[in-house]
XYZ file of C-alpha atoms in Angstrom:
719
model
C 0.000 0.000 0.000
C 1.433 3.357 -1.033
C 2.201 5.914 1.625
C -0.511 8.496 2.140
C 0.365 12.089 1.229
C 0.382 14.877 3.755
C -2.303 17.512 3.620
C -1.184 20.381 1.372
C -3.529 23.039 2.742
C -6.644 23.564 4.788
C -9.515 21.577 3.242
C -12.087 24.185 4.228
C -12.260 27.819 3.270
C -15.387 29.878 2.836
C -16.344 27.655 -0.094
C -19.534 28.190 -2.023
C -20.461 24.532 -1.604
C -20.293 24.614 2.195
C -21.763 28.056 2.844
C -24.761 28.560 0.573
C -26.784 25.810 2.257
C -26.882 27.802 5.513
C -26.550 31.308 4.141
C -28.666 33.928 5.911
C -28.284 36.475 3.092
C -31.425 38.550 2.503
C -30.584 39.330 -1.103
C -30.103 37.334 -4.280
C -26.444 37.107 -5.230
C -25.805 38.389 -8.789
C -24.047 36.109 -11.249
C -20.852 38.160 -11.284
C -20.502 37.752 -7.493
C -21.103 34.036 -7.938
C -18.281 34.066 -10.498
C -15.879 35.760 -8.069
C -16.554 33.128 -5.410
C -15.860 30.256 -7.812
C -12.683 31.904 -9.136
C -11.403 32.129 -5.576
C -12.063 28.539 -4.605
C -10.612 27.137 -7.857
C -7.338 29.018 -7.455
C -4.218 26.820 -7.982
C -6.285 23.750 -8.901
C -5.416 23.670 -12.619
C -2.497 21.398 -13.511
C -0.730 22.377 -16.703
C 0.297 22.894 -19.347
C 0.346 19.174 -20.162
C 1.646 18.304 -23.662
C -1.349 17.372 -25.878
C 0.143 14.020 -26.911
C 0.659 13.130 -23.260
C -2.961 14.072 -22.542
C -4.311 11.835 -25.308
C -2.025 8.949 -24.395
C -2.856 9.199 -20.666
C -6.580 9.870 -20.645
C -7.904 8.812 -24.067
C -6.109 5.667 -25.239
C -7.065 4.708 -28.782
C -8.669 1.401 -29.635
C -6.800 -0.998 -31.869
C -8.023 -0.956 -35.441
C -9.677 2.458 -35.149
C -8.112 4.864 -37.596
C -9.015 8.483 -38.179
C -11.304 9.007 -41.188
C -9.899 10.958 -44.103
C -10.953 14.450 -45.129
C -10.980 16.247 -41.798
C -7.825 18.249 -42.659
C -9.535 20.307 -45.331
C -12.713 20.737 -43.286
C -10.805 22.180 -40.322
C -8.490 24.272 -42.507
C -11.423 25.945 -44.287
C -13.486 26.483 -41.117
C -14.339 30.142 -40.519
C -13.796 31.210 -36.915
C -14.515 34.934 -37.063
C -18.300 34.608 -37.195
C -20.636 31.711 -36.608
C -17.904 29.500 -35.173
C -20.283 27.163 -33.342
C -22.410 26.356 -36.404
C -19.368 26.068 -38.684
C -17.534 23.783 -36.270
C -20.565 21.542 -35.758
C -20.990 21.187 -39.523
C -17.307 20.348 -39.996
C -17.404 17.663 -37.286
C -20.580 16.188 -38.761
C -19.148 16.024 -42.280
C -15.838 14.592 -41.042
C -17.466 11.549 -39.443
C -15.211 11.886 -36.397
C -18.065 11.533 -33.889
C -20.884 9.725 -35.635
C -22.433 8.598 -32.344
C -22.598 12.081 -30.838
C -24.840 15.089 -31.362
C -23.212 18.537 -31.289
C -25.658 21.365 -30.499
C -25.123 25.122 -30.711
C -26.268 26.245 -27.252
C -24.690 29.691 -27.274
C -28.150 31.215 -26.751
C -29.879 28.226 -25.130
C -29.542 28.436 -21.356
C -30.255 25.610 -18.907
C -32.836 27.291 -16.678
C -31.863 25.240 -13.631
C -28.323 26.615 -13.678
C -28.516 29.800 -15.787
C -25.530 28.545 -17.736
C -25.010 28.005 -21.469
C -21.797 26.646 -22.999
C -21.107 27.486 -26.617
C -21.602 23.877 -27.723
C -23.101 20.961 -25.806
C -22.347 17.408 -26.883
C -24.931 14.663 -26.322
C -25.316 11.048 -27.293
C -27.019 10.888 -30.692
C -30.144 9.257 -29.241
C -30.891 12.477 -27.304
C -32.643 14.934 -29.607
C -31.946 18.017 -27.531
C -31.770 21.569 -28.893
C -30.590 23.466 -25.826
C -28.289 23.217 -22.817
C -29.102 20.202 -20.667
C -26.477 19.443 -18.036
C -28.033 16.116 -16.930
C -27.585 14.732 -20.473
C -24.372 16.484 -21.529
C -21.360 14.348 -22.523
C -18.936 17.264 -22.583
C -18.974 20.966 -23.370
C -17.095 23.196 -25.794
C -16.449 26.876 -25.176
C -14.834 29.483 -27.435
C -13.226 32.749 -26.353
C -11.098 35.460 -27.981
C -7.370 35.050 -27.509
C -7.292 37.765 -24.824
C -9.776 35.727 -22.750
C -7.489 32.711 -22.407
C -7.819 31.654 -18.728
C -4.327 30.119 -18.779
C -0.865 31.403 -19.593
C 1.715 28.908 -20.860
C 5.266 29.497 -19.584
C 8.211 29.532 -22.006
C 9.071 25.991 -23.067
C 12.659 26.308 -21.858
C 11.711 27.516 -18.363
C 13.511 25.572 -15.628
C 11.561 23.311 -13.303
C 12.491 25.393 -10.262
C 10.932 28.460 -11.874
C 7.856 26.606 -13.124
C 7.010 25.601 -9.561
C 6.505 29.293 -8.826
C 4.939 30.234 -12.164
C 1.169 30.981 -12.053
C -0.360 28.948 -14.892
C -3.713 30.663 -14.341
C -4.034 33.907 -16.308
C -5.145 36.268 -13.540
C -6.686 39.034 -15.611
C -10.311 40.170 -15.567
C -11.009 38.358 -18.834
C -8.954 35.307 -17.906
C -10.623 34.992 -14.511
C -14.047 35.227 -16.089
C -13.329 32.514 -18.654
C -11.850 30.232 -16.002
C -14.871 30.643 -13.740
C -17.212 30.088 -16.648
C -15.765 26.736 -17.673
C -15.480 25.747 -13.992
C -19.179 26.443 -13.494
C -20.032 24.191 -16.434
C -18.032 21.335 -14.916
C -19.620 21.960 -11.510
C -23.119 21.884 -13.011
C -22.409 18.633 -14.827
C -20.943 16.964 -11.730
C -23.909 18.046 -9.591
C -26.536 16.303 -11.745
C -24.623 13.335 -13.160
C -22.997 10.296 -11.573
C -19.443 10.923 -12.714
C -15.840 10.367 -11.722
C -14.511 12.852 -14.275
C -15.438 14.747 -17.425
C -13.775 16.415 -20.415
C -14.116 19.742 -22.185
C -12.638 21.693 -25.083
C -11.667 25.343 -24.831
C -11.037 27.308 -28.034
C -9.138 30.579 -27.599
C -8.528 32.488 -30.818
C -6.865 30.082 -33.251
C -5.879 27.688 -30.461
C -7.593 24.915 -28.512
C -6.935 23.358 -25.095
C -8.048 19.918 -23.867
C -9.237 19.744 -20.253
C -9.976 16.814 -17.942
C -11.879 17.597 -14.726
C -12.142 15.562 -11.541
C -12.771 16.269 -7.857
C -9.133 17.222 -7.263
C -8.937 19.850 -10.010
C -8.362 19.938 -13.760
C -5.550 18.932 -16.103
C -5.129 21.427 -18.954
C -3.005 21.085 -22.090
C -0.805 23.682 -23.689
C -2.300 25.692 -26.535
C -2.668 23.812 -29.820
C -2.943 25.541 -33.208
C -5.650 23.181 -34.351
C -5.646 24.285 -37.987
C -1.907 23.759 -38.345
C -2.134 20.477 -36.399
C -5.682 19.275 -37.114
C -4.832 15.660 -36.311
C -4.516 16.531 -32.621
C -8.058 17.928 -32.339
C -9.355 15.184 -34.614
C -7.756 12.559 -32.366
C -9.517 13.987 -29.301
C -12.908 13.895 -31.039
C -12.345 10.485 -32.638
C -11.134 8.848 -29.428
C -13.933 10.331 -27.354
C -16.519 9.223 -29.903
C -15.214 5.651 -29.763
C -14.714 5.457 -25.989
C -16.825 3.591 -23.443
C -18.965 5.217 -20.762
C -16.298 4.294 -18.231
C -13.586 6.054 -20.267
C -15.857 9.093 -20.614
C -16.011 9.421 -16.836
C -19.368 7.879 -16.014
C -19.733 6.160 -12.653
C -20.451 2.601 -13.753
C -21.330 1.545 -10.190
C -24.623 3.400 -10.745
C -27.252 1.773 -12.961
C -30.918 2.050 -13.922
C -33.237 0.174 -11.512
C -36.058 -2.065 -12.664
C -39.609 -0.733 -12.770
C -40.492 -2.901 -9.779
C -37.603 -1.416 -7.793
C -38.757 2.099 -8.697
C -42.305 1.367 -7.538
C -41.046 -0.113 -4.262
C -38.849 2.931 -3.670
C -41.720 5.325 -4.383
C -43.896 3.553 -1.844
C -41.114 3.599 0.750
C -40.412 7.306 0.182
C -44.075 8.131 0.584
C -44.351 6.140 3.802
C -41.232 7.852 5.091
C -42.784 11.257 4.382
C -45.937 10.242 6.259
C -43.870 9.081 9.246
C -42.065 12.431 9.351
C -45.335 14.356 9.141
C -46.843 12.328 11.992
C -43.694 12.831 14.087
C -44.248 16.570 13.714
C -47.845 16.322 14.845
C -49.380 16.220 11.386
C -50.868 13.577 9.124
C -50.744 12.208 5.594
C -52.537 15.250 4.181
C -49.590 17.444 5.162
C -47.095 15.857 2.771
C -46.456 16.829 -0.819
C -48.565 15.185 -3.511
C -45.341 13.812 -4.961
C -42.386 13.446 -2.633
C -40.057 12.061 -5.312
C -39.075 13.136 -8.789
C -39.945 11.514 -12.121
C -39.152 7.873 -12.860
C -36.121 8.708 -14.999
C -34.321 10.219 -11.985
C -34.203 6.937 -10.041
C -30.822 5.231 -9.867
C -29.444 2.015 -8.355
C -26.228 2.399 -6.349
C -23.800 -0.456 -5.791
C -21.780 -0.573 -2.565
C -19.198 -3.263 -1.821
C -18.645 -3.282 1.929
C -14.997 -2.984 2.923
C -15.461 -5.551 5.687
C -13.810 -8.983 5.519
C -16.734 -10.574 3.636
C -16.763 -7.887 0.863
C -20.544 -8.200 0.641
C -22.300 -6.445 -2.249
C -25.310 -4.188 -1.546
C -27.731 -2.304 -3.823
C -29.802 0.790 -3.032
C -32.349 2.738 -5.098
C -32.887 6.488 -4.749
C -34.261 9.453 -6.664
C -32.686 12.929 -6.605
C -30.447 13.748 -3.623
C -31.766 15.556 -0.564
C -28.858 17.914 -1.005
C -25.653 18.238 -2.993
C -22.670 20.553 -3.276
C -22.167 23.003 -6.129
C -18.372 23.206 -6.355
C -16.465 21.353 -9.099
C -13.770 20.156 -6.683
C -13.693 18.807 -3.153
C -15.770 16.059 -1.575
C -18.821 16.671 -3.781
C -21.107 15.074 -1.207
C -24.631 14.016 -2.142
C -27.100 12.624 0.384
C -30.002 10.302 -0.484
C -32.888 8.618 1.289
C -32.723 5.240 -0.408
C -34.335 1.814 -0.434
C -32.203 -1.170 0.535
C -33.155 -3.562 -2.265
C -32.388 -6.667 -0.189
C -34.204 -5.735 3.038
C -36.858 -3.296 1.806
C -35.851 -0.812 4.526
C -35.212 2.889 4.060
C -31.616 3.976 4.662
C -29.460 7.056 4.265
C -26.852 6.818 1.488
C -23.949 9.251 1.471
C -21.995 9.549 -1.775
C -18.761 11.508 -1.381
C -15.152 11.901 -2.487
C -13.166 11.415 0.705
C -9.773 12.986 1.379
C -6.827 10.642 0.912
C -4.242 12.145 3.265
C -2.567 11.454 6.585
C -4.928 12.068 9.478
C -8.146 11.423 7.526
C -9.859 8.129 8.330
C -12.589 6.469 6.300
C -15.910 7.535 7.785
C -17.180 3.962 7.903
C -14.169 2.971 10.010
C -14.995 5.791 12.425
C -18.576 4.530 12.767
C -17.231 1.035 13.453
C -15.032 2.394 16.235
C -17.849 4.438 17.772
C -20.176 1.437 17.691
C -17.519 -0.737 19.347
C -17.189 1.892 22.079
C -21.006 1.923 22.429
C -21.339 5.635 21.702
C -25.006 6.626 21.874
C -27.013 8.822 19.496
C -25.145 7.978 16.308
C -26.674 6.095 13.347
C -25.997 2.415 12.736
C -23.597 1.680 9.867
C -25.064 -0.686 7.268
C -22.111 -0.809 4.882
C -19.381 1.393 3.454
C -16.524 1.249 1.009
C -14.471 2.841 -1.744
C -15.733 2.683 -5.319
C -13.148 0.557 -7.081
C -11.093 2.361 -9.699
C -12.543 5.794 -8.955
C -9.758 7.921 -7.542
C -8.828 11.402 -8.718
C -5.868 11.561 -11.090
C -5.092 15.276 -11.231
C -2.699 14.928 -8.289
C -0.581 12.401 -10.220
C 1.004 15.090 -12.398
C 2.032 17.807 -9.955
C 5.669 16.655 -10.022
C 5.959 16.584 -13.811
C 8.547 18.920 -15.297
C 5.900 20.787 -17.309
C 3.643 21.476 -14.285
C 3.386 24.995 -12.855
C 2.386 26.098 -9.338
C -0.591 24.150 -7.928
C -2.201 23.042 -4.662
C -4.006 19.735 -5.198
C -5.755 17.384 -2.748
C -6.217 13.705 -3.524
C -9.702 12.154 -3.282
C -11.279 8.704 -3.570
C -14.934 8.024 -4.363
C -16.640 6.548 -1.298
C -20.119 5.516 -0.154
C -21.497 5.128 3.353
C -24.930 3.719 4.182
C -26.601 4.327 7.546
C -29.596 2.458 8.902
C -31.145 5.300 10.914
C -33.005 8.211 9.352
C -33.904 11.568 10.785
C -35.508 14.792 9.711
C -33.437 17.970 9.247
C -32.846 20.221 12.233
C -34.941 22.892 10.515
C -38.012 20.728 11.140
C -37.965 20.881 14.929
C -41.474 21.147 16.369
C -40.601 23.407 19.302
C -37.554 24.978 20.905
C -37.922 22.422 23.685
C -37.453 19.632 21.151
C -34.530 21.560 19.642
C -32.939 21.850 23.097
C -33.370 18.103 23.685
C -31.757 17.337 20.335
C -28.829 19.615 21.169
C -28.408 17.892 24.545
C -28.418 14.445 22.921
C -25.824 15.334 20.306
C -23.538 17.167 22.740
C -23.559 14.052 24.919
C -22.811 11.900 21.852
C -19.949 14.236 20.995
C -18.499 13.844 24.507
C -18.799 10.048 24.388
C -17.034 10.003 21.018
C -14.254 12.205 22.379
C -13.859 9.826 25.315
C -13.521 7.066 22.718
C -10.720 8.986 20.987
C -12.630 10.774 18.199
C -13.081 14.541 17.819
C -15.866 15.443 15.361
C -14.521 18.808 14.044
C -17.534 19.656 11.846
C -20.489 20.489 14.092
C -23.131 22.131 11.902
C -26.846 22.319 11.298
C -26.522 19.730 8.553
C -24.802 17.174 10.778
C -27.530 16.924 13.407
C -30.759 15.032 12.735
C -34.019 14.617 14.648
C -35.433 11.113 15.041
C -39.152 10.398 14.833
C -39.315 10.326 18.643
C -37.807 13.807 18.912
C -34.247 12.879 19.878
C -30.920 13.821 18.295
C -28.472 11.989 16.027
C -24.928 13.227 15.359
C -23.742 12.316 11.855
C -21.025 13.143 9.280
C -17.774 12.025 10.898
C -15.677 12.208 7.714
C -13.649 15.219 8.908
C -13.176 13.823 12.414
C -9.756 13.226 13.936
C -8.421 10.373 16.063
C -7.082 12.146 19.140
C -4.556 9.473 20.094
C -2.889 9.176 16.686
C 0.110 11.269 15.693
C -0.855 13.377 12.684
C 0.992 16.094 10.747
C 0.800 19.682 11.972
C -1.022 20.655 8.771
C -3.829 18.230 9.670
C -4.019 19.530 13.237
C -4.321 23.091 11.998
C -6.481 22.379 8.961
C -9.634 24.402 9.319
C -12.436 21.880 9.053
C -16.067 22.743 9.527
C -19.017 24.633 8.066
C -18.372 28.370 7.867
C -21.513 29.627 9.609
C -20.948 27.416 12.660
C -17.171 27.466 13.030
C -15.700 28.697 16.300
C -14.784 32.361 16.380
C -11.134 31.582 17.156
C -10.849 29.372 14.065
C -12.312 32.089 11.828
C -10.150 34.890 13.189
C -6.850 33.041 12.778
C -7.143 30.551 9.891
C -4.572 27.776 9.703
C -2.659 28.775 12.817
C -4.622 27.147 15.626
C -5.096 23.493 16.436
C -8.730 22.403 16.416
C -9.606 21.803 20.057
C -12.501 20.147 21.861
C -14.053 23.439 22.987
C -14.176 24.682 19.392
C -16.803 22.005 18.734
C -18.705 23.040 21.864
C -18.809 26.600 20.584
C -20.097 25.315 17.236
C -23.004 23.646 19.064
C -23.863 27.057 20.499
C -23.801 28.698 17.057
C -26.108 25.968 15.725
C -28.591 26.525 18.566
C -28.523 30.301 18.080
C -28.978 29.984 14.295
C -32.022 27.732 14.464
C -33.793 29.496 17.321
C -33.548 32.911 15.683
C -34.007 32.025 12.009
C -37.070 29.880 12.635
C -38.707 31.923 15.385
C -38.613 35.523 14.154
C -42.164 35.478 12.806
C -43.824 37.340 15.641
C -42.153 40.713 15.147
C -42.620 43.615 12.775
C -41.104 43.687 9.316
C -38.667 46.390 10.400
C -37.445 44.425 13.426
C -37.248 41.256 11.376
C -35.007 42.890 8.789
C -32.761 44.168 11.562
C -32.412 40.659 12.968
C -31.733 39.152 9.542
C -29.044 41.748 8.862
C -27.374 40.893 12.156
C -27.570 37.197 11.299
C -25.881 37.716 7.936
C -23.034 39.603 9.611
C -22.758 37.009 12.384
C -22.913 33.825 10.327
C -21.812 34.724 6.780
C -19.300 37.570 6.817
C -15.791 36.817 5.580
C -12.694 38.605 4.337
C -10.376 37.241 1.660
C -6.776 37.631 2.851
C -3.647 38.245 0.809
C -2.620 34.595 1.224
C -5.946 33.579 -0.440
C -7.394 32.233 2.812
C -10.606 33.540 4.352
C -11.013 35.027 7.782
C -14.113 36.086 9.668
C -15.732 35.914 13.076
C -15.583 39.588 14.061
C -19.318 39.787 14.757
C -19.115 36.570 16.754
C -16.250 38.113 18.704
C -18.389 41.167 19.451
C -21.252 38.970 20.650
C -18.912 37.262 23.112
C -18.098 40.559 24.820
C -19.781 41.299 28.185
C -21.607 44.278 26.670
C -22.546 42.985 23.202
C -24.591 45.196 20.887
C -25.920 42.523 18.501
C -28.668 40.067 19.483
C -29.490 41.982 22.649
C -31.928 40.356 25.050
C -34.399 43.200 24.565
C -34.505 42.481 20.821
C -34.630 38.683 21.041
C -37.287 38.756 23.768
C -39.722 40.141 21.196
C -40.047 36.702 19.620
C -38.302 34.194 21.941
C -39.955 33.079 25.154
C -38.089 33.419 28.425
C -36.883 29.815 28.695
C -35.295 29.767 25.228
C -33.824 33.216 25.755
C -32.309 32.156 29.064
C -30.803 29.054 27.458
C -29.102 31.146 24.771
C -27.499 33.574 27.186
C -26.564 30.911 29.734
C -24.683 29.070 26.990
C -23.162 32.291 25.665
C -21.763 33.152 29.090
C -19.584 30.032 28.974
C -17.614 31.472 26.040
C -17.473 35.153 27.021
C -14.351 34.701 29.223
C -12.515 33.136 26.268
C -12.999 36.169 24.038
C -13.538 39.142 26.345
C -11.193 42.033 25.559
C -10.149 42.540 29.165
C -8.060 45.643 28.547
C -11.203 47.445 27.428
C -12.896 46.642 30.736
C -10.372 48.166 33.137
C -12.695 51.078 33.813
C -15.382 48.764 35.152
C -15.032 47.923 38.826
C -15.189 44.348 40.046
C -15.215 43.012 36.465
C -13.076 40.019 37.479
C -15.571 39.204 40.203
C -18.069 37.815 37.703
C -15.755 37.057 34.749
C -13.588 33.935 35.189
C -9.985 34.055 34.068
C -9.027 32.810 30.622
C -7.418 29.680 32.060
C -10.437 28.943 34.252
C -12.705 29.247 31.227
C -10.525 26.898 29.176
C -10.358 24.348 31.980
C -14.124 24.488 32.375
C -14.668 23.640 28.701
C -12.379 20.617 28.656
C -15.605 18.643 28.851
C -19.181 19.338 27.782
C -20.722 19.128 31.260
C -21.230 22.923 31.601
C -23.352 22.916 28.428
C -25.295 19.759 29.237
C -25.984 20.966 32.789
C -27.560 24.143 31.401
C -29.681 22.247 28.882
C -30.805 19.624 31.414
C -31.756 22.299 33.932
C -33.723 24.252 31.365
C -35.459 21.151 29.995
C -36.595 20.184 33.489
C -37.974 23.658 34.100
C -41.326 25.171 33.266
C -42.283 27.779 30.710
C -41.863 25.840 27.471
C -44.504 26.623 24.865
C -45.541 25.238 21.495
C -43.552 27.960 19.742
C -43.168 26.328 16.351
C -46.775 25.626 15.360
C -46.632 28.050 12.440
C -43.386 26.533 11.256
C -44.370 22.879 11.149
C -43.778 20.642 8.120
C -40.673 22.446 6.956
C -42.323 25.849 6.497
C -40.074 28.178 8.488
C -41.569 31.645 8.952
C -38.288 33.306 8.008
C -35.989 31.805 5.429
C -33.117 32.891 3.267
C -33.374 33.572 -0.417
C -31.647 30.909 -2.461
C -28.284 32.164 -3.677
C -28.576 31.817 -7.417
C -27.125 33.869 -10.250
C -29.431 36.565 -11.605
C -31.441 35.321 -14.567
C -30.448 36.643 -17.949
C -33.058 38.668 -19.790
C -31.221 39.368 -23.000
C -27.865 40.304 -24.420
C -27.527 43.393 -22.262
C -27.448 41.273 -19.107
C -25.521 38.316 -20.488
C -22.837 37.886 -17.866
C -21.324 34.979 -19.780
C -20.063 37.562 -22.256
C -19.627 40.634 -20.000
C -17.405 39.828 -17.038
C -17.026 43.447 -15.981
C -20.730 44.204 -15.761
C -21.474 46.331 -12.715
C -22.978 44.589 -9.732
C -26.631 45.149 -9.166
C -27.302 47.195 -6.101
C -28.880 45.119 -3.403
C -31.950 46.449 -1.728
C -34.109 45.298 1.103
C -37.759 46.017 0.469
C -40.064 47.113 3.254
C -42.826 45.176 1.563
C -43.767 42.082 3.539
C -43.766 40.102 0.317
C -39.989 40.506 0.169
C -39.603 38.492 3.368
C -39.176 35.074 1.884
C -41.520 32.511 3.343
C -40.123 29.117 2.564
C -42.264 26.816 0.496
C -40.159 23.800 1.349
C -42.151 20.869 2.640
C -40.322 18.216 4.634
C -36.974 19.468 3.251
C -36.767 16.129 1.460
C -35.239 17.255 -1.796
C -33.947 20.718 -0.961
C -30.850 21.722 1.028
């Protein structure tokens, strides 16, 4: 077994994929801001410039006996590129016979409404008669840009290796950044709706073309090819792709189409699951959606070979994921409620690309350990294992002499199946139930720590509510074994979900070891987030907007630093001062009852001594009398007992009310707007072609209709 690599950098920044699910933003993010975010998170993840022949030989091996058809030289040489490139190129490819089994479609003006994206040319299998952009069906995309929009910058061929390691292959200009984000967004869209290990694309820039291969570690990009002087190179790409198998095109062959009987069984199980959730919330069958699954063609059968000694094979059927990430790189996690074909039981299937680095354990192995140690309030592991042959390859080339400066993480495709289901934390029926769930999961966290495992990613998405109103703590893939020696980079890697990360970790990224009390603070941020966001329905529009603004500053604010990392947490720091100005009791008491309010501030007081700016309090007499020393505060939070004592005391007390009746069945009274790019309404607003378009001014309307009331029901298929 090869030695595992060390972590190159922190696996978590303020990434789009990990933040938008819990964003509290009260405005719709324009497309150009969405572009900026993707440019930032894709920085240094393009490996190149790989020689074109090496690319073809490595990723697109030719089949024996398959020879290029004749006549393509003249077709490519005569192709006009100044105007109507897409139509001219499609005609040339069709007449050449290079890709007889594929359909090339000019989609330059045909946007996919689900993503607001439109590559210049989309390529489909010939049995799909599709006239516009359709990311679920797309084989690969082709984009064309003027020469000045090239997102990459090839170094001189004679540049020494030592200089190449410092050379920025990415062309960091306004036009280059825009093109790079654009093609990255196409890959991200394709990955999000297809079962894929990798995908390809072509990028034409002026009279040149680049070949690109994308996977969850990054992208391998070739040097520029003058495709009219060397038409055989482009022809070879098209010919080899057209004659390749689904596996060689990047499809995940461990996913297949279920039988009609399996689809019907899964539909029935999904419906019964929705009824069970509704009843658990005090409702009935009439409260669920008419259809709680998507159309038949979205159902897929997933194969999982357990990595236990018996290597048992399991199959599960699911429709669209409950949630998925929208970044082209990283873990790319998708979560499904699925039917176990063998047992007929509903399970939770997690499809992810796990980190392959020192200090990162397989999540299934962590569940095994926790079960052996009899840790309570965690789901039962059904099976788990790597998907054979599906590991990222981008990292393989970072030591090649042609490679420029990059930061690449290695990933392996992995599935985990859990036997216990729960509803999202957003569907709590009362703040008393929410408090009980928090107590359960904090106790589970402590038991796991006693067993030698620190979670390191406490968030609203990693806590579930069972049908009997208790808590489950899930998602242990970023956890750390406390007794194992791991590299300093792993200890200081900033894992977690941005909105819920400890203030200390946000303020000083990459320089502090993740400690036990950081997770305890994250539990507090989760409790604060869900009590405020889902309870602020009883106050005026003006007060509600004030609260939402404070929430955005508290949970979402970030600053991009010169070293490309993100920092934040200043509003959290202010809240942990003895005389905080945000989230004052007088404001929160307008919509939170006394017991919930007391719980919030009792928990907050545990962290105030850790962050209090004591020099600013020298003018206040007897301040130390009620504020413990920093060391006392740290010692107190070496275990979770202070938090659990507060929650137990409050839960045993009186004064709890049914304060979530208007928010039952996944209909929170206050909800964020979904962060999507602004829809295009014509050429004047086409941000695919105008990277420097001015940002739209955000506004917050005083009209009550602008307060978004969520229409989500059961949160089954929406993050």
